[in-house]
CSV table of C-alpha atoms and ligand atoms in Angstrom, one decimal:
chain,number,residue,atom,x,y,z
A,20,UNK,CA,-5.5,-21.3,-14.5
A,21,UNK,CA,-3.1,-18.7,-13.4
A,22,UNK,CA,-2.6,-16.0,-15.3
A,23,UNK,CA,1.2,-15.0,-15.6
A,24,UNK,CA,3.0,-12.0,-17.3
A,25,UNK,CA,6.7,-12.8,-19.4
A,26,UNK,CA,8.8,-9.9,-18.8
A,27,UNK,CA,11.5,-9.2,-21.7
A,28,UNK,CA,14.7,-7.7,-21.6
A,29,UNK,CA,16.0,-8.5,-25.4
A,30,UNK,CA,19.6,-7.6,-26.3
A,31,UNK,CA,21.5,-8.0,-29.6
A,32,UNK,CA,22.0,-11.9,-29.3
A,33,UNK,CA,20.1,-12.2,-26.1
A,34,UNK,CA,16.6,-12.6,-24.8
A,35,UNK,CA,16.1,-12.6,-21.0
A,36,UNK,CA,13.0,-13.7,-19.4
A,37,UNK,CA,11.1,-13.7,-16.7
A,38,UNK,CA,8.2,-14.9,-15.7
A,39,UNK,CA,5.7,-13.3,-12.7
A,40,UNK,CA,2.1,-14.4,-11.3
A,41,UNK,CA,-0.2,-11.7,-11.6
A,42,UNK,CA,-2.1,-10.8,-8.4
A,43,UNK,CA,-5.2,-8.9,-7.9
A,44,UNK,CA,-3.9,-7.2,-5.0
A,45,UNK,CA,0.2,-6.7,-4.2
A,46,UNK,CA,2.3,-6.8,-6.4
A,47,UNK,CA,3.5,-9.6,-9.0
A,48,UNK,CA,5.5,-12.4,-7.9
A,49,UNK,CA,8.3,-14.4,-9.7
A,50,UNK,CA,7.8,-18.0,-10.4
A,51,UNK,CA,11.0,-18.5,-12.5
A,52,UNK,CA,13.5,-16.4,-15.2
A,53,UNK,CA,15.9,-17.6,-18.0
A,54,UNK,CA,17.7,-16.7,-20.9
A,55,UNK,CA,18.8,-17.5,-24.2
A,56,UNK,CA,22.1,-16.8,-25.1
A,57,UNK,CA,24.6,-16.8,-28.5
A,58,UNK,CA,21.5,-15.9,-30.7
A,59,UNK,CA,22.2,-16.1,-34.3
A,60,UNK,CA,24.8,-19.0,-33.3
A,61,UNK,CA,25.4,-21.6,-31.1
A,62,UNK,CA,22.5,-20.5,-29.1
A,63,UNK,CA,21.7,-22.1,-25.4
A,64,UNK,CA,18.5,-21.6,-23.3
A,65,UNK,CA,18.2,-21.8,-19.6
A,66,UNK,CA,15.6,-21.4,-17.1
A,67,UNK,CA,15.7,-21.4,-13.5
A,68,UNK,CA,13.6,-21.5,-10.1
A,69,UNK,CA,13.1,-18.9,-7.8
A,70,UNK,CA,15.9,-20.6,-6.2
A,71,UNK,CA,18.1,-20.6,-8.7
A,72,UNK,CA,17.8,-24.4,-9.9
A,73,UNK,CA,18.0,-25.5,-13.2
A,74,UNK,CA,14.8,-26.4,-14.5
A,75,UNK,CA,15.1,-27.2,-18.2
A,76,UNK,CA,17.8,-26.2,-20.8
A,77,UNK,CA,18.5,-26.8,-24.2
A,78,UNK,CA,21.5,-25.8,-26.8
A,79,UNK,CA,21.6,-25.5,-30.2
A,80,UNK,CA,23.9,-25.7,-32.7
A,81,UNK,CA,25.5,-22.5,-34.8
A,82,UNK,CA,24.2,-24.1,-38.0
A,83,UNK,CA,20.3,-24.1,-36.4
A,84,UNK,CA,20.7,-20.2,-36.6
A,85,UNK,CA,17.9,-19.5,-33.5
A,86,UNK,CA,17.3,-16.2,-34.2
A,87,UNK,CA,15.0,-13.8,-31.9
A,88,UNK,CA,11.2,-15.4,-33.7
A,89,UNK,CA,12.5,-18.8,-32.7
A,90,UNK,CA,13.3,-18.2,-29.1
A,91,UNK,CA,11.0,-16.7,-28.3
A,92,UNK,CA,8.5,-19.1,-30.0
A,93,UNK,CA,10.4,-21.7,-27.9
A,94,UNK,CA,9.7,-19.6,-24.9
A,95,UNK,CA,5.5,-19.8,-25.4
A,96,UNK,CA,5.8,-23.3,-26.5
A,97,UNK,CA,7.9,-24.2,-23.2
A,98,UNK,CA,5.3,-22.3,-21.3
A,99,UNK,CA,2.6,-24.1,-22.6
A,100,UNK,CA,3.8,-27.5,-22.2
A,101,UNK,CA,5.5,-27.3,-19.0
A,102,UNK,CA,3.2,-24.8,-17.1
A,103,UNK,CA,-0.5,-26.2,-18.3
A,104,UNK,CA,-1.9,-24.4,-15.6
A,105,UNK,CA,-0.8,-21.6,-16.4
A,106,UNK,CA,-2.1,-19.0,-18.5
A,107,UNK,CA,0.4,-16.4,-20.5
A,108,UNK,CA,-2.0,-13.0,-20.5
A,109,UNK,CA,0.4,-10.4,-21.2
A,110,UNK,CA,3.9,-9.4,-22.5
A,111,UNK,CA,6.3,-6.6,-20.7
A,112,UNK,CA,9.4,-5.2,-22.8
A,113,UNK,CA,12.3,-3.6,-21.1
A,114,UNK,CA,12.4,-0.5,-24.3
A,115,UNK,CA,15.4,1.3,-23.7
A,116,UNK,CA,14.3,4.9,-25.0
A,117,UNK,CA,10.3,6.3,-24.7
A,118,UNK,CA,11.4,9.8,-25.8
A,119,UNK,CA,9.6,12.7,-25.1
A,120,UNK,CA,6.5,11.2,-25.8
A,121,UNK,CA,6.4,8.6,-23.4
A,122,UNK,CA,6.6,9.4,-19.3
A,123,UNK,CA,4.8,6.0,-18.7
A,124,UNK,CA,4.7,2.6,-19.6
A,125,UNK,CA,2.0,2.4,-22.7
A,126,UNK,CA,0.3,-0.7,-24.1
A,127,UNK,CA,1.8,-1.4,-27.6
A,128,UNK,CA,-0.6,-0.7,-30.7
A,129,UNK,CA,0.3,0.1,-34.3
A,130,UNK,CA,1.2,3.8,-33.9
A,131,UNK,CA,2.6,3.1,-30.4
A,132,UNK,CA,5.1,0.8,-32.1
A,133,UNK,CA,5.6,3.4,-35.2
A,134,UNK,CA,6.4,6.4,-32.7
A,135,UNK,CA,8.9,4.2,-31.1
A,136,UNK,CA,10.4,2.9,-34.1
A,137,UNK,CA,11.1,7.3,-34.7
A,138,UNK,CA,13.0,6.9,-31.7
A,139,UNK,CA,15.6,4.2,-33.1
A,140,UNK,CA,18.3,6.8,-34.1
A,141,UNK,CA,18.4,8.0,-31.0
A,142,UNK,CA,19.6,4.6,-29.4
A,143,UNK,CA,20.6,2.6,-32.1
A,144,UNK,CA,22.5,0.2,-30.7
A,145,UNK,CA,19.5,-0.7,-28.3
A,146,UNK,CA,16.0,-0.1,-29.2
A,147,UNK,CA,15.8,-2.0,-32.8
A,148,UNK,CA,16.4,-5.1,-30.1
A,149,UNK,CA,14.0,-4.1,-28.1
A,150,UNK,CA,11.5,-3.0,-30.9
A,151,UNK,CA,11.8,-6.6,-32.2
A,152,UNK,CA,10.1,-8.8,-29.8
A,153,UNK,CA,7.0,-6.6,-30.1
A,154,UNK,CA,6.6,-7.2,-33.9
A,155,UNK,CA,7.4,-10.3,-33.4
A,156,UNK,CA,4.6,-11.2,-30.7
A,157,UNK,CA,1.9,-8.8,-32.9
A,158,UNK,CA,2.7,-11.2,-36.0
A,159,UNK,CA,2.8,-14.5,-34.3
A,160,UNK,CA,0.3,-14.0,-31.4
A,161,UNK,CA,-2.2,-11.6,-32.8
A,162,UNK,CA,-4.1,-10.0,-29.4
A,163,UNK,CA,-1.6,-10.7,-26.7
A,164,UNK,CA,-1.5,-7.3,-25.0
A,165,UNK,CA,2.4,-5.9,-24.7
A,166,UNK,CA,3.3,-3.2,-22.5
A,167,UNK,CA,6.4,-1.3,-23.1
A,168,UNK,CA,8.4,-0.3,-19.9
A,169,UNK,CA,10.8,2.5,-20.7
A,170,UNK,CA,14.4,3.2,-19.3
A,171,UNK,CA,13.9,6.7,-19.6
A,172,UNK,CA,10.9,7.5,-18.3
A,173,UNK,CA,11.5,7.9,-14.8
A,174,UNK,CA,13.5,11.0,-15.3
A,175,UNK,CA,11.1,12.8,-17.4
A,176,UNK,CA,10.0,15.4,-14.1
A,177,UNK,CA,13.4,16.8,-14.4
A,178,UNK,CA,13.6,20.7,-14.4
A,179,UNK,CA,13.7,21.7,-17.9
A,180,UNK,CA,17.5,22.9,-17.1
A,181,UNK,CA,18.6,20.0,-15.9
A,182,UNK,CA,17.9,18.4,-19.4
A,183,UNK,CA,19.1,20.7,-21.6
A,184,UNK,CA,22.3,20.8,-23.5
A,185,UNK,CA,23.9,24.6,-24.7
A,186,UNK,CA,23.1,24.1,-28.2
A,187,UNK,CA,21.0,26.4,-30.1
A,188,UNK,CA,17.6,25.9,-29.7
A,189,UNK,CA,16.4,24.2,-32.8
A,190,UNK,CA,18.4,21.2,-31.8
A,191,UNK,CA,16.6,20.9,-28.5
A,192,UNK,CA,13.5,20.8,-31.1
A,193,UNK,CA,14.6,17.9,-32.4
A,194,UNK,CA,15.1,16.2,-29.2
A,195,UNK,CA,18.3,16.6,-29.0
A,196,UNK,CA,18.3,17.2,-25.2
A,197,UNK,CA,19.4,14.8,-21.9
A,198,UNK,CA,16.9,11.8,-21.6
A,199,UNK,CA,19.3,9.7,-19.0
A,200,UNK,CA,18.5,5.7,-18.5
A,201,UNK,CA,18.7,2.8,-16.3
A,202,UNK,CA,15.2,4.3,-15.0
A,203,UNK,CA,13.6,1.3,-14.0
A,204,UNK,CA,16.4,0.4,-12.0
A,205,UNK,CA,16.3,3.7,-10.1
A,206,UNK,CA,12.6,3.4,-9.8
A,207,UNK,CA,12.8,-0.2,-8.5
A,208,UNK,CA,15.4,1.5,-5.7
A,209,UNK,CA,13.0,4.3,-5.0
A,210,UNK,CA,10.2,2.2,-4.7
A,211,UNK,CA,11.9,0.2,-1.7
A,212,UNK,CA,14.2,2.5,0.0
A,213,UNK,CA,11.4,3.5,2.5
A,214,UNK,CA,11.5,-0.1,4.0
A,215,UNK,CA,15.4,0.4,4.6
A,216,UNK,CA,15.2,3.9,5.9
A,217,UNK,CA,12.1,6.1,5.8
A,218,UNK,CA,13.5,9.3,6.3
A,219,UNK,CA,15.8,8.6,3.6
A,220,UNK,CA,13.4,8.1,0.9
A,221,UNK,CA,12.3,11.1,1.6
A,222,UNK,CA,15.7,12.7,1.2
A,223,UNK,CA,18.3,13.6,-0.8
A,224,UNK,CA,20.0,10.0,-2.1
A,225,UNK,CA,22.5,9.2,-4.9
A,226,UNK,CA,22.1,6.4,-6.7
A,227,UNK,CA,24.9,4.6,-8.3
A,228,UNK,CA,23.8,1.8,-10.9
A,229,UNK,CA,27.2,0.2,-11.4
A,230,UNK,CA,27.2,-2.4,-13.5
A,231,UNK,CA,28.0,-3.2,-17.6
A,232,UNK,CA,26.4,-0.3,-18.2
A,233,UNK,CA,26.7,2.6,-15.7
A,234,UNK,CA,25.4,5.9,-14.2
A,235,UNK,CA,24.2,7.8,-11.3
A,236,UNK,CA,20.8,9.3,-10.3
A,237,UNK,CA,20.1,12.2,-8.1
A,238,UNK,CA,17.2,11.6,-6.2
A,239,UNK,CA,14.7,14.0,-3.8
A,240,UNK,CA,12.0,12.6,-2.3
A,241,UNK,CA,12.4,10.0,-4.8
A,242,UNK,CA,11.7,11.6,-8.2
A,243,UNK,CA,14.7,11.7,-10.3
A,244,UNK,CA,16.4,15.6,-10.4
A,245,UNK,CA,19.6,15.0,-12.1
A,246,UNK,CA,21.6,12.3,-13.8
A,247,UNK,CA,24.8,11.2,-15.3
A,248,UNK,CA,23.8,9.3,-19.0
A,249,UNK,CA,22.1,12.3,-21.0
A,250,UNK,CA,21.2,12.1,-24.5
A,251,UNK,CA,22.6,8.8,-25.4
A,252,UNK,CA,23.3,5.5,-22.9
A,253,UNK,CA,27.2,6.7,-23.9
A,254,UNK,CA,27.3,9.9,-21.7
A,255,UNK,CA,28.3,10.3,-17.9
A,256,UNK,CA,30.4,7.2,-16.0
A,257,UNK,CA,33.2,5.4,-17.8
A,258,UNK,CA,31.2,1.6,-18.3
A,259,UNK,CA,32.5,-2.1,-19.4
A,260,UNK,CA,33.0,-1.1,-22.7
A,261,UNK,CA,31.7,2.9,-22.9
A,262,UNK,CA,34.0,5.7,-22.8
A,263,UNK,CA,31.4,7.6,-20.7
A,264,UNK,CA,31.1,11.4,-21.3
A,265,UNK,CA,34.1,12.7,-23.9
A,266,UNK,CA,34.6,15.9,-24.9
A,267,UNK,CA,33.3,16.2,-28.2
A,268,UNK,CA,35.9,17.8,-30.4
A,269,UNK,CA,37.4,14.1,-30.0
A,270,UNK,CA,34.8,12.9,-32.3
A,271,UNK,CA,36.0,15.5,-34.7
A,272,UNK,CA,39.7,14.3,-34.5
A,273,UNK,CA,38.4,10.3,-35.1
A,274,UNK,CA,36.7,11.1,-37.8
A,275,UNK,CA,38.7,14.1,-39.2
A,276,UNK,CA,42.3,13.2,-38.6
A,277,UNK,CA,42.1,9.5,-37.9
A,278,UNK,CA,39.7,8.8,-41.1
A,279,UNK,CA,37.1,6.8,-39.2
A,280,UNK,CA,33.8,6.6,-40.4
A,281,UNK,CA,30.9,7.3,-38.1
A,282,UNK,CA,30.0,3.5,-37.9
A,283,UNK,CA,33.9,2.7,-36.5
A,284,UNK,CA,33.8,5.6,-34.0
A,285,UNK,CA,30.8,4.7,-32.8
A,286,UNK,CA,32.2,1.2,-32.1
A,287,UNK,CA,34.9,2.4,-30.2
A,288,UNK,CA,33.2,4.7,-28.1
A,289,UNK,CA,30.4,1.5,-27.5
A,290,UNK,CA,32.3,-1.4,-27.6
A,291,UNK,CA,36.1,-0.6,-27.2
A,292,UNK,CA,35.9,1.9,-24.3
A,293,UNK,CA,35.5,2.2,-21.0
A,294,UNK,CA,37.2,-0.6,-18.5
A,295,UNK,CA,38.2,-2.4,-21.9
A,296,UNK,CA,39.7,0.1,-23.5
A,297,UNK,CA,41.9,1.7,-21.1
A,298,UNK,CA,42.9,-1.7,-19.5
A,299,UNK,CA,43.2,-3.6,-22.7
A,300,UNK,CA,42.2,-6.7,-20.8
A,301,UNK,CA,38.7,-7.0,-20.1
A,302,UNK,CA,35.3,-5.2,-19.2
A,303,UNK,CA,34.7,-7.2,-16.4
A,304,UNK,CA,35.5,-6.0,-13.6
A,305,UNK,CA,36.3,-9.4,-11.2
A,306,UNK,CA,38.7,-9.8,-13.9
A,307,UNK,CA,40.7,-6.2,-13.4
A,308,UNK,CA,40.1,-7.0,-9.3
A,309,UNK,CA,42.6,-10.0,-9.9
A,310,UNK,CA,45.0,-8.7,-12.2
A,311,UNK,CA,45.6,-4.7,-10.5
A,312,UNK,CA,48.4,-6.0,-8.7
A,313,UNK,CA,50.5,-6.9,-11.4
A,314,UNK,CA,49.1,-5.0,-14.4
A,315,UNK,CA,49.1,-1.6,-14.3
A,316,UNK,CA,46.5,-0.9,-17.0
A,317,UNK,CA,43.6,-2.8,-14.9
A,318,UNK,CA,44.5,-0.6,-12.0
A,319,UNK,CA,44.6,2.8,-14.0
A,320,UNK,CA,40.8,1.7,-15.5
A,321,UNK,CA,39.9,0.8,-12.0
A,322,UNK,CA,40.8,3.7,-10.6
A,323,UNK,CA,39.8,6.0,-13.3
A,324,UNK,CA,36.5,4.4,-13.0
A,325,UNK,CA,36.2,4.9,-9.3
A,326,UNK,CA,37.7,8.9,-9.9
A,327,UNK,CA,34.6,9.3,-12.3
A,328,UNK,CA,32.2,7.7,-9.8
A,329,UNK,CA,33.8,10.5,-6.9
A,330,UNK,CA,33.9,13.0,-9.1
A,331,UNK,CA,30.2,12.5,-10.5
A,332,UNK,CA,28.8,12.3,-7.0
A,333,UNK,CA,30.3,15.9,-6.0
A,334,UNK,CA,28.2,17.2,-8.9
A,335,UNK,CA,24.6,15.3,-8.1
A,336,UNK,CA,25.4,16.5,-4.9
A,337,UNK,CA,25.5,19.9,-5.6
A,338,UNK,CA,22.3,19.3,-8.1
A,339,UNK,CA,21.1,18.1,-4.7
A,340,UNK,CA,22.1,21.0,-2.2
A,341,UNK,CA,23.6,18.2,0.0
A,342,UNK,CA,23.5,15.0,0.2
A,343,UNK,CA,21.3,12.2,2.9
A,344,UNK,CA,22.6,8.7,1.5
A,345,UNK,CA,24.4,6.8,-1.2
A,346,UNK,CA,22.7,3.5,-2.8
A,347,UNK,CA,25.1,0.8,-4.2
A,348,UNK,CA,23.3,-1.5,-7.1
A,349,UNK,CA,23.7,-3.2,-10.2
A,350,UNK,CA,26.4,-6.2,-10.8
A,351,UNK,CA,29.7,-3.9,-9.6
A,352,UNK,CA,27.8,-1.9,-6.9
A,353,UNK,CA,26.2,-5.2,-5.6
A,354,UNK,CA,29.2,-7.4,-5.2
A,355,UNK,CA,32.1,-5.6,-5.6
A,356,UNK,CA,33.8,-4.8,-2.1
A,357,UNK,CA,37.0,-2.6,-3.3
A,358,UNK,CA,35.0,-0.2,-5.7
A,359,UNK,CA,32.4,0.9,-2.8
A,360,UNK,CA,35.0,0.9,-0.5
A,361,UNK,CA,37.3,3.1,-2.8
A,362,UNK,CA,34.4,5.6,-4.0
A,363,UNK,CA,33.4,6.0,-0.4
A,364,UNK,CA,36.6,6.5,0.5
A,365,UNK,CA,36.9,9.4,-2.1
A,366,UNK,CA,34.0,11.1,-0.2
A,367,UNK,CA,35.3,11.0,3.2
A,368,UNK,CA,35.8,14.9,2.6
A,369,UNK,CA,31.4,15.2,2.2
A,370,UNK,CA,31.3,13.2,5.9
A,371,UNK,CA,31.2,9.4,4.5
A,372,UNK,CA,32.6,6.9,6.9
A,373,UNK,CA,32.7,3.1,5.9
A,374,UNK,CA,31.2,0.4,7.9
A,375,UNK,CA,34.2,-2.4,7.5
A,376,UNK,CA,32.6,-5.0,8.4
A,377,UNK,CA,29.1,-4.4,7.1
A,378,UNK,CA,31.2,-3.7,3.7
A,379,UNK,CA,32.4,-7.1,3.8
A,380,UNK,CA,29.7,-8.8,4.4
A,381,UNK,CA,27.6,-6.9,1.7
A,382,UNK,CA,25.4,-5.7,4.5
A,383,UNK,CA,22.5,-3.5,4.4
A,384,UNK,CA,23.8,-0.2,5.5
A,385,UNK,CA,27.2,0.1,4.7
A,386,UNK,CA,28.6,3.3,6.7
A,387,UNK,CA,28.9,4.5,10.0
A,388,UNK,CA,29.1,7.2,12.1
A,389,UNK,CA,26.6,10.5,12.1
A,390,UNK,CA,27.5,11.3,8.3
A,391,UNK,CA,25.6,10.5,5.2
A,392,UNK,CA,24.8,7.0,5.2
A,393,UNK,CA,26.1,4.6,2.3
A,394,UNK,CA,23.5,1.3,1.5
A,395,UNK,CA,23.6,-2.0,-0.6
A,396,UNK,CA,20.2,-2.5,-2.4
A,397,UNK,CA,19.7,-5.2,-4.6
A,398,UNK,CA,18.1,-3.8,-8.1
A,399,UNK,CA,15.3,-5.4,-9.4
A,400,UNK,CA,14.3,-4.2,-12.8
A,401,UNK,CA,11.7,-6.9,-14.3
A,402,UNK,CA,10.0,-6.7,-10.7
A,403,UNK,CA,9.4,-2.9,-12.0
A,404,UNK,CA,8.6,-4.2,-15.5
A,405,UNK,CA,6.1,-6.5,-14.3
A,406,UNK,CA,4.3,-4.2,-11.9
A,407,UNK,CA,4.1,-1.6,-14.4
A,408,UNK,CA,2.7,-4.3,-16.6
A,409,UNK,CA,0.4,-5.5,-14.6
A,410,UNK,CA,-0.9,-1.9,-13.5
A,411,UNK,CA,-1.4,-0.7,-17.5
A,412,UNK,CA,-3.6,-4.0,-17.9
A,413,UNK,CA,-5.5,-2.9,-14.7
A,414,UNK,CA,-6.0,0.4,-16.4
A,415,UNK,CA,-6.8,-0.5,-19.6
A,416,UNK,CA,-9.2,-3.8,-18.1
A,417,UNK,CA,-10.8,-1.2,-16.1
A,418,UNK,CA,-11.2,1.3,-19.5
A,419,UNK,CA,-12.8,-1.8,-21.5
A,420,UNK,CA,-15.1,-2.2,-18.9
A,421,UNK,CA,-16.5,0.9,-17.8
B,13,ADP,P1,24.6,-5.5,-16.9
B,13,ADP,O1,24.7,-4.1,-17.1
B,13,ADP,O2,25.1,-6.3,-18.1
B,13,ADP,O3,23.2,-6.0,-16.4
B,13,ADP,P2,25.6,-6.4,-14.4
B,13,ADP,O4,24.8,-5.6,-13.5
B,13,ADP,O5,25.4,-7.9,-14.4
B,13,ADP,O6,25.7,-5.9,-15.9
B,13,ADP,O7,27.1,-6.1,-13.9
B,13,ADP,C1,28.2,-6.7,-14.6
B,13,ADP,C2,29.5,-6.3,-13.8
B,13,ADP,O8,29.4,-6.7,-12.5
B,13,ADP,C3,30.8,-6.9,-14.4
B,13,ADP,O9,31.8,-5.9,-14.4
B,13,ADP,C4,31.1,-7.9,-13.4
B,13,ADP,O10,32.5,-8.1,-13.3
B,13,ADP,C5,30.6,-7.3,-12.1
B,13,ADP,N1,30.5,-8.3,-11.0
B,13,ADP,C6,29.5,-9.3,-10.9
B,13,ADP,N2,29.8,-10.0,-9.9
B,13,ADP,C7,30.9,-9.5,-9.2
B,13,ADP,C8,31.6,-9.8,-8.1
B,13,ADP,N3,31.3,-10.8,-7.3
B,13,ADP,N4,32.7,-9.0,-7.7
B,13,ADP,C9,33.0,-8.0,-8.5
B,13,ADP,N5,32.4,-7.6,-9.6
B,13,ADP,C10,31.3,-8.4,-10.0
């Protein structure tokens, strides 16, 4: 039999999935990916081919109340009965924060999962969903080895100045520094931008991640130096539905003057920000892309989020010294044609010149001329959840064995 990893990626009413072959040598390869959707409702599961094909799906309805256990006891029993020969050896979780503790992905034991569970104020809006799956699997499939895959630990070489915030120093003690996220995304784009551009990889390259959630990396010789999100997934780039980085006497005024209790700012800085907030119309950003021409609140959160993008470059750039090349990725940065070609418009003045055509068609490279090059790179986080998966099992077969 075959044996083949699931990779997670759990939200608050959502459980994606992947699933990947494990290889002895190369890296693993995906055999197919779904997703359940509406959790705790009318929930629907999908799951697809490589090529996109619909191979089963199944909906229930809102009074069936499929919570996280069921799905993903779906998901094993699926597994089981439509892939018989293949065998399910190991679980990878997407876990949002690893703290200061964790700089690598770690195979999940008791204190493992106690340590992260200290970590839950610090990203509560994320990591009790991720935290779930993993008690879920160690209750109902004692001995299946989970790795955890963190978004923050690709950043944790930065200089110690580049993390810090100007608070006093017993704050910082409590880890109340910058952290930044989408790491396996910026790893994944690392780990391939040799085979678009050698000399690149080896230089200094910004990073946009533009998607529902959204930030920058600074990249030299592809370790992470700088980055937008800090301390919270809320910081840096205006996003779908977050404000992005705020000054922080506003959160003084919302809860002093405008009476709001923590829990309400904190949904309006999460959930009522960002493109939604200042368009009024929606987070999505195909949706502004029709509408800016007659509404004049999608074009302002349009163009405020492009300003913000500009704007947030010219700083990594100077956390840089310069800058080599600009990487496009995630949902916006992938497919939207406007927003690269407005951001890279905004840095003609640092020598950026777009490639038209190559724009248009989504191309590869994306710029022209002798400047800084600009780039389209497909992300490819559970390919980085996976590997990392499959490389802790390596390490920790290789530990039971010696
Ligand atoms: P998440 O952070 O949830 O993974 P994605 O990376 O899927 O988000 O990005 C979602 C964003 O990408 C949305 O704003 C969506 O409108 C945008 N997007 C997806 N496809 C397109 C497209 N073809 N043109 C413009 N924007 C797109």
């Amino acid at each position: 039999m075959t044996p083949v990893f699931v990779v997670l990626n759990a939200g608050s009413s959502s459980l994606k999935f992947q699933v990947f072959e494990a290889r002895d040598e190369g890296q693993p390869c995906m055999v197919f990916k779904g997703l359940f959707e509406g959790l705790g409702g009318p929930a629907h599961f999908v799951v697809k081919g490589t090529d996109g094909a619909i191979l089963d799906e199944m909906t229930w309805s809102a009074g069936d109340k499929l919570g996280h256990e069921e799905a993903l006891m779906h998901l094993v029993t699926w597994l089981r009965q439509h892939q018989e020969d293949r065998k399910l050896v190991a679980i990878g979780h997407r876990v949002v924060h690893g703290g200061e503790a964790f700089s690598r992905p770690v195979l999940v034991d008791e204190a493992v999962l106690q340590s992260l569970e200290t970590l839950v104020p610090l990203a509560p809006l994320h990591q009790p969903h991720n935290l779930e799956p993993i008690r879920i699997v160690r209750r109902r499939i004692p001995g299946m080895p989970q790795v955890a895959c963190f978004d923050t630990a690709f950043h944790q070489g930065q200089s110690d100045i580049a993390t810090m915030f100007a608070l006093p120093r017993e704050m910082r003690e409590r880890g109340v520094r910058r952290y930044g996220f989408h790491g396996l995304s910026y790893d994944y784009i690392a780990s391939v931008l040799k085979d678009y551009d050698p000399k690149l990889a080896k230089g200094r390259v910004v990073v946009a991640h533009l998607g529902n959630g959204a930030s920058l990396c600074a990249l030299k010789d592809g370790a992470s130096v700088a980055t937008t999100m800090g301390f919270s997934a809320l910081d840096g780039l205006p996003m779908g539905t977050r404000c992005g980085a705020l000054d922080a006497a506003v959160v003084f005024y919302m809860l002093r003057e405008m009476k709001l209790s923590p829990e309400q700012a904190e949904r309006m800085l999460y959930t009522k920000s960002g493109l939604l907030g200042v368009s009024g119309l929606s987070n999505d950003m195909r949706t502004l892309r029709s509408k800016a021409a007659t509404d004049s609140d999608a074009k302002s959160a349009i163009d405020l989020f492009v300003y913000r993008i500009v704007r947030e470059i010219g700083s990594l750039m100077a956390a840089l010294g310069g800058i080599d090349g600009l990487v496009f990725t995630a949902g916006i940065g992938e497919n939207d044609v406007a927003t690269r070609a407005e951001v890279i418009a905004g840095l003609n003045w640092a020598g950026f010149a777009l490639d038209e055509a190559a724009n248009q068609a989504g191309g590869r490279q994306i710029s022209s001329g002798a400047g800084p090059t600009a780039w389209i790179i497909p992300t490819n986080e559970e390919l980085v959840i996976a590997r990392q998966t499959q490389g802790v099992l390596g390490a920790a077969s290789a530990r039971i064995a010696s």
